[in-house]
XYZ file of C-alpha atoms in Angstrom:
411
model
C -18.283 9.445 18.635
C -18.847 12.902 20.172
C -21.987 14.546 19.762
C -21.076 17.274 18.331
C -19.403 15.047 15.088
C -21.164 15.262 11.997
C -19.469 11.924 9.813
C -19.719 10.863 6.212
C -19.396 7.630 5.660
C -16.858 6.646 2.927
C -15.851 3.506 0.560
C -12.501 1.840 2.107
C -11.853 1.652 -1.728
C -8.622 -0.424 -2.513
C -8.142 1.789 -5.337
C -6.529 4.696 -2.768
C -3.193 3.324 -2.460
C -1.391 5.979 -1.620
C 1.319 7.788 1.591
C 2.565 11.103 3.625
C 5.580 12.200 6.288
C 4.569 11.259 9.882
C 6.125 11.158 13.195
C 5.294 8.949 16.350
C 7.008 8.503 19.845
C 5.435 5.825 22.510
C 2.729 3.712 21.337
C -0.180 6.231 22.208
C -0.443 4.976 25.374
C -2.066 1.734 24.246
C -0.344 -1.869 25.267
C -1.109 -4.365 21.787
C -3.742 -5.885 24.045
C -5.698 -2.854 24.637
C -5.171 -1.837 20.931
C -6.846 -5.175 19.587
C -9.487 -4.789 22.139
C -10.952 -1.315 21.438
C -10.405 -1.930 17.736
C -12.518 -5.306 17.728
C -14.949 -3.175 20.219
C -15.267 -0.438 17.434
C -15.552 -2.878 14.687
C -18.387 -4.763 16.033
C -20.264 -2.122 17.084
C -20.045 0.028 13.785
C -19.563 -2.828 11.247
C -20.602 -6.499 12.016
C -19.513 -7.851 8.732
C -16.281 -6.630 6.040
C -13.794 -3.913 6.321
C -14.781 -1.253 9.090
C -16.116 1.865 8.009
C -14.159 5.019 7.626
C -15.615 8.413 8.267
C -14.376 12.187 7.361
C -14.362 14.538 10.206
C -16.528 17.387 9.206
C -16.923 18.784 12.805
C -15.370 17.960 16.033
C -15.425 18.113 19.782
C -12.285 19.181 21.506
C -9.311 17.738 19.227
C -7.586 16.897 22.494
C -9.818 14.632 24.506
C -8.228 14.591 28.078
C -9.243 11.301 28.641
C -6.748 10.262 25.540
C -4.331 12.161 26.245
C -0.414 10.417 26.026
C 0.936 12.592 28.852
C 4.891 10.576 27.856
C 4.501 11.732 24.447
C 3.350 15.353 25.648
C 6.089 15.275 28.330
C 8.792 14.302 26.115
C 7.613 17.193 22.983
C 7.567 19.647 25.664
C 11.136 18.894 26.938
C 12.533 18.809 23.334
C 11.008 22.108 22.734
C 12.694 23.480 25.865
C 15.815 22.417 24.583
C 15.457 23.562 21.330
C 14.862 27.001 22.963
C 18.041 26.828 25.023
C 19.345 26.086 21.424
C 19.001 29.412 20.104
C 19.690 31.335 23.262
C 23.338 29.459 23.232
C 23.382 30.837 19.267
C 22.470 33.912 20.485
C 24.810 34.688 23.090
C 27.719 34.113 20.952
C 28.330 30.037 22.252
C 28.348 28.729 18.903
C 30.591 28.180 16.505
C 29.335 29.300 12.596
C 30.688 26.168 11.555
C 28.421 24.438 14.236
C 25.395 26.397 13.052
C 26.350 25.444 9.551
C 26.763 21.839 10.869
C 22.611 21.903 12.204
C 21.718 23.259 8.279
C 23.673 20.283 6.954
C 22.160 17.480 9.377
C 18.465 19.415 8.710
C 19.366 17.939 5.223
C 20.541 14.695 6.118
C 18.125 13.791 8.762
C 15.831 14.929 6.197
C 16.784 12.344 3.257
C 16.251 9.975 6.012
C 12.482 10.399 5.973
C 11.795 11.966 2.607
C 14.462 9.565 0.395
C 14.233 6.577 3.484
C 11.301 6.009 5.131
C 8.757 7.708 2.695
C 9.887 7.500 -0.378
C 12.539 4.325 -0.979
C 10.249 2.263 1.846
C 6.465 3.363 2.727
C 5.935 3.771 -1.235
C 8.194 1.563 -3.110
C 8.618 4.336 -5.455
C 12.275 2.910 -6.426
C 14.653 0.310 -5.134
C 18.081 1.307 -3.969
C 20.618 -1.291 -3.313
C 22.308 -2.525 0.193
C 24.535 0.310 1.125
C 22.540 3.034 0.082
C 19.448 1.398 2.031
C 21.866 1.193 5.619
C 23.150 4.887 4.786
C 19.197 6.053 4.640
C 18.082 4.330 7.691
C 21.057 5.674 9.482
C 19.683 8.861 8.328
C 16.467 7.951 9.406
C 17.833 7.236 13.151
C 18.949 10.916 12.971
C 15.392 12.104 12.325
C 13.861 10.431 15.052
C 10.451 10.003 14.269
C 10.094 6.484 14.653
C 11.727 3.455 12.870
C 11.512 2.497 9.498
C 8.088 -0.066 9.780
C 6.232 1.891 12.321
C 6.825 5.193 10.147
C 5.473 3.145 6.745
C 2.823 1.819 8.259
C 1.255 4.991 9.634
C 2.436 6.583 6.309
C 0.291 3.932 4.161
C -2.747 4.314 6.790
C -2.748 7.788 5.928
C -2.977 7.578 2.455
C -5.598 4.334 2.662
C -7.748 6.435 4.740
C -6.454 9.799 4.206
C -8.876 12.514 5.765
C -11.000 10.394 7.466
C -10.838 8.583 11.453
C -8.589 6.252 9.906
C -5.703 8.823 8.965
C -3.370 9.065 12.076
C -3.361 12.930 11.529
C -7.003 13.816 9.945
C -7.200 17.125 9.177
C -11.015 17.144 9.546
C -9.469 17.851 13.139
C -7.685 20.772 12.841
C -4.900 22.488 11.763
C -3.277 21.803 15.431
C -3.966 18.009 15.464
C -2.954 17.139 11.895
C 0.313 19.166 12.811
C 1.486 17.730 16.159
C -1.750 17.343 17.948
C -2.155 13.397 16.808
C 1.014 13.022 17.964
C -0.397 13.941 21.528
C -3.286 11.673 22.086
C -4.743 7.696 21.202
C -5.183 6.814 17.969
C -8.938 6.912 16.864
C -9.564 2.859 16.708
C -10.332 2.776 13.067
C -6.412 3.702 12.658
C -5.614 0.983 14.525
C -8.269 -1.416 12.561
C -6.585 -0.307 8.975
C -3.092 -0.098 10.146
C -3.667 -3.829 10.898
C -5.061 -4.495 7.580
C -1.920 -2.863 5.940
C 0.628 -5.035 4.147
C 3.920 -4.625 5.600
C 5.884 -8.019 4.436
C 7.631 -6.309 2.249
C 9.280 -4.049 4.966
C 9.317 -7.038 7.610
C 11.411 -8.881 4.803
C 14.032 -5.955 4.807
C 17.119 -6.921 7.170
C 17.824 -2.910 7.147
C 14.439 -2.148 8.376
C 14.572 -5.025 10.924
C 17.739 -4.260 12.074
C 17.056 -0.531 13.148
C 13.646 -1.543 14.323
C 15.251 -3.953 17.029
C 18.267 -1.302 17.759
C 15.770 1.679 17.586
C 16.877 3.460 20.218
C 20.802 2.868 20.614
C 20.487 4.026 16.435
C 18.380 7.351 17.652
C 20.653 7.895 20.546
C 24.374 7.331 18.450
C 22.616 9.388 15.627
C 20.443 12.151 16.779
C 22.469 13.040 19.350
C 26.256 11.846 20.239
C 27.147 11.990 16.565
C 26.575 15.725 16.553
C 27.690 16.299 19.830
C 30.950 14.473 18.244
C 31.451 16.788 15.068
C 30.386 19.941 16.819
C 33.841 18.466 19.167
C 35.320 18.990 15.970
C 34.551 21.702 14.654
C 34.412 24.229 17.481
C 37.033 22.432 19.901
C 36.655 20.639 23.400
C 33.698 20.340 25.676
C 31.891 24.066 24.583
C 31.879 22.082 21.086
C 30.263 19.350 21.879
C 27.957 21.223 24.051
C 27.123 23.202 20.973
C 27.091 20.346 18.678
C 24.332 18.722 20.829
C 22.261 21.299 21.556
C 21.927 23.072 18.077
C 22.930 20.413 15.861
C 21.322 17.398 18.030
C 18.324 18.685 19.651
C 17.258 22.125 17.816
C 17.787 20.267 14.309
C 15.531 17.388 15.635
C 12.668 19.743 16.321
C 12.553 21.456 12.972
C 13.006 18.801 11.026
C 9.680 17.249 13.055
C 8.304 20.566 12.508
C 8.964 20.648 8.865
C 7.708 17.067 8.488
C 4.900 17.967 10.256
C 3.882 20.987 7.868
C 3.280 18.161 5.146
C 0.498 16.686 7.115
C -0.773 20.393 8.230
C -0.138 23.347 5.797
C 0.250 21.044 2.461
C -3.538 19.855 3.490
C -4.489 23.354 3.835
C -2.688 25.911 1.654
C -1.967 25.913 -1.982
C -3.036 24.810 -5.129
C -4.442 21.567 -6.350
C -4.298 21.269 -10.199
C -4.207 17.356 -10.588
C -6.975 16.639 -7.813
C -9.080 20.018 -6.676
C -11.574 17.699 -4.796
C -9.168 16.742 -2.388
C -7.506 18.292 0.583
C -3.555 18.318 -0.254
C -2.046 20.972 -1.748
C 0.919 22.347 -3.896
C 2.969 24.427 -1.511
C 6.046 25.822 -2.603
C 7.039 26.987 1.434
C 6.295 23.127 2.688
C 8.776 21.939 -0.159
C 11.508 23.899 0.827
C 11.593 23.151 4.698
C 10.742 19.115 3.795
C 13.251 19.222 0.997
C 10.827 18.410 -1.834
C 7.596 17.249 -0.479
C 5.711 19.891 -0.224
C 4.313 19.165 -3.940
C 1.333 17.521 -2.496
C -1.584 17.709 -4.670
C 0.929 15.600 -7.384
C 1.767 13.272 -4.853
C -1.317 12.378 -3.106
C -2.922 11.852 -6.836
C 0.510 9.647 -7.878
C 2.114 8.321 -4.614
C 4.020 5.936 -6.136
C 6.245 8.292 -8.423
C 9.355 8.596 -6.829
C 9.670 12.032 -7.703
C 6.473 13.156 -5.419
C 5.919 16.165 -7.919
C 5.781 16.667 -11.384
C 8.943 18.778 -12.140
C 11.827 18.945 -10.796
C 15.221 21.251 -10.164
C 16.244 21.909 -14.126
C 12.318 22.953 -14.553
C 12.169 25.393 -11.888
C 10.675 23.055 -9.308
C 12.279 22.622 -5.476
C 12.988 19.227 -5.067
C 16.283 18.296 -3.698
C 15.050 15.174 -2.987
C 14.589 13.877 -6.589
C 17.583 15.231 -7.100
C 19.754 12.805 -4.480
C 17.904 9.963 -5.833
C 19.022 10.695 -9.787
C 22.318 11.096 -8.512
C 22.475 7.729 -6.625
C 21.063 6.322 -9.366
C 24.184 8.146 -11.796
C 26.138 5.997 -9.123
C 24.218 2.692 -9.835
C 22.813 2.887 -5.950
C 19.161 2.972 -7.770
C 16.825 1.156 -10.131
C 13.260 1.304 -10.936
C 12.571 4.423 -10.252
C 8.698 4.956 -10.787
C 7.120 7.856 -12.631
C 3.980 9.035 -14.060
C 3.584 9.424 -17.198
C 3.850 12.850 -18.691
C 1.645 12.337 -21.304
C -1.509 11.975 -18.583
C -0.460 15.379 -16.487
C -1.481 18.113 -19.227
C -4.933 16.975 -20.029
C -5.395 16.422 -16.353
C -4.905 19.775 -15.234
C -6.919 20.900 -18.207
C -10.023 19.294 -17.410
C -9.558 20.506 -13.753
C -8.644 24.234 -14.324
C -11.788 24.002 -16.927
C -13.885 22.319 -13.338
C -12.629 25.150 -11.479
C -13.340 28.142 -13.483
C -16.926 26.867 -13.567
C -17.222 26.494 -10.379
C -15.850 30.152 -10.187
C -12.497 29.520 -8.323
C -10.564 30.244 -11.008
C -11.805 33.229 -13.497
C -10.671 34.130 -16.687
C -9.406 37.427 -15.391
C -7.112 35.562 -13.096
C -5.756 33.480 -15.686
C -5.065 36.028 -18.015
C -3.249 38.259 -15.629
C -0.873 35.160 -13.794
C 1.113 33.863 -16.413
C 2.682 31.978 -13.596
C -0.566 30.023 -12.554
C -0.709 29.215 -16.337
C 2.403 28.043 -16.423
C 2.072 25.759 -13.749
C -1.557 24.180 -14.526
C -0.785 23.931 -18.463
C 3.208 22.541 -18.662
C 3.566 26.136 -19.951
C 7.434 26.170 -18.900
C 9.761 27.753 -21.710
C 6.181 27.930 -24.292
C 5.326 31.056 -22.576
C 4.673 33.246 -25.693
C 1.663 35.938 -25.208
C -0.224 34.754 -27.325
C -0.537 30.900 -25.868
C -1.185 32.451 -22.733
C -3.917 34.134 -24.092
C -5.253 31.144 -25.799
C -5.071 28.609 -22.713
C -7.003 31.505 -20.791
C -9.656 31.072 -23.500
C -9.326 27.198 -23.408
C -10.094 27.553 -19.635
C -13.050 30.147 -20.281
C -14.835 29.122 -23.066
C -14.412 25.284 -23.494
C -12.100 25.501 -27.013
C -10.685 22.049 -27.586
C -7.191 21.484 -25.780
C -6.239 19.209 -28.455
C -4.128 21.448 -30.601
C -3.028 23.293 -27.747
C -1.090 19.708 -26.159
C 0.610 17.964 -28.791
């Protein structure tokens, strides 16, 4: 550990069974026998006996080590970036096609149910189950995203929310803002990632001929997805060689970096920014701006608190809330494409954000001033939607201020 790291030591608590978007490229740098070397190093030095110890960041040393730096995966982000610049100056000197631009929005979407209905939802939670052709469609999907197949984007998904915020989360934001963005994706894993990530069940995803299928063809699924198929349609749409020069460029490689970009902002901004009615104590966050460029996740807080609700949030589109997401799932499940979806119970969600917006305005972050002049924040922390009458406001503010029982105020 660096000296200048202050560490808590936490409980690796079976109880915290829950997920989050990520993205990985190369291995880190680390072959599997140098991974199961440092790890068993790291265990035996910090814990002789039991599961290893995680610990929350509270201050670091440089968030980039140079001696763990992955220059391949640095290389390779760098060069994508590039591209994605040349991206825009081709848009901007006229080059492409409106339909072409059009096409990059549409794939932004796509690519995106890929990780948000596909990898994180359907397969690193278990949130619902979807049957064959609707699981191959996803992982196709998924391909087009690029951020790693199926299993290794699970896995690092349920490490994150086993150890979330600590040196076993893949992107800790005890770090940083930079590292729990793209940062992690730049350097070795700390060893106690690798040391949980090993202790993660994955036989339910190893059983999956989808997921084993586009883990073996990874890369010919990346390369016919991410980047010929677009290169194909922008053919298409525009016409002849300058389309499918388009169609690669803006639709292939400047979609690819946003959507890692917008995937990223789930591990970054949601952990930052926003508000946390069902679980102020911990670090995500409700934020609207992360929901709309990660097409529904961006309701945090919720999902972090309940990861396996297949929903991720507590509303959804006909209650005001952005979450396309949600919404392709109820529609594929109109279709009979899904079962089982898994929700929390409503019933649990009022009370909850009762007894927290009470914790908080004792605390003094939220004061009775504020809640009596953002109907808004009411709304949201009391299931206010459609109830909003004056004088409820005014009585939730004084539930909030002054302790009056929230009985008669939730049935």
């Amino acid at each position: 550990m660096p000296d200048k790291m202050q560490v808590a030591t936490l409980a690796n608590d079976d109880a915290v069974g829950e997920y989050v978007p990520v993205a990985s490229f190369h291995d880190d740098g680390f072959s599997v026998a140098e991974e199961v070397a440092d790890a068993h190093q790291h265990h035996h030095h910090h814990h002789h006996h039991g599961a290893p110890i995680l610990r929350a960041v509270v201050e670091t040393a440089p968030v980039l080590p140079k001696d763990k730096l992955v220059w391949y995966n640095i290389v390779t982000l760098t060069l994508w970036h590039i591209g994605a610049l040349y991206a825009i100056r081709l848009i901007c000197a006229g080059r492409v096609a409106s339909s072409v631009s059009a096409l990059g929005v549409a794939l932004w979407w796509a690519s995106g149910l890929g990780i948000t209905a596909g990898a994180h939802r359907l397969w690193a939670h278990k949130s619902y189950s979807a049957k064959l052709e609707l699981r191959v469609f996803l992982a196709a999907l998924n391909s087009m995203a690029f951020q790693g197949s199926i299993h290794e984007w699970a896995r690092d998904h349920r490490t994150h929310h086993k150890g979330s915020d600590t040196t076993a989360d893949p992107h800790n934001m005890g770090r940083g803002f930079f590292f729990a963005h793209m940062g992690w994706v730049c350097v070795r894993k700390h060893p106690d990632v690798f040391a949980l990530g090993r202790k993660i069940p994955m036989d339910d995803l190893e059983a999956d001929a989808v997921v084993a299928w586009q883990k073996r063809h990874y890369l010919l699924s990346v390369l016919a997805m991410c980047y010929v198929a677009p290169a194909l349609l922008g053919a298409w749409l525009q016409g002849g060689p300058d389309g499918a020069w388009a169609g690669f460029w803006v639709a292939g490689v400047l979609r690819h970096v946003w959507v890692l970009h917008m995937t990223w902002l789930v591990n970054s901004a949601a952990h930052m920014w926003g508000d946390k009615p069902y679980d102020p104590e911990s670090k995500p966050s409700e934020n609207l701006l992360v929901s709309i460029g990660a097409i529904g996740e961006g309701w945090h807080n919720y999902h972090h608190k309940f990861p396996s609700d297949y929903a991720a949030g507590e509303y959804d589109v006909t209650q005001g809330s952005y979450n396309p997401t949600k919404l392709f799932i109820d529609c594929c499940a109109a279709l009979g494409l899904v079962t089982d979806r898994k929700r929390q119970k409503r019933s649990t969600l009022a009370g909850l954000r009762v007894k927290n917006a009470r914790l908080a305005s004792q605390r003094g972050d939220l004061t009775c001033k504020q809640l009596r002049a953002d109907d808004s924040l009411l709304r949201t922390l009391f299931d206010t939607r459609g109830r909003g009458a004056a004088v409820l406001v005014e009585n939730m503010a004084q539930l909030v201020c002054f302790g009056t029982s929230s009985e008669n105020f939730l049935q």
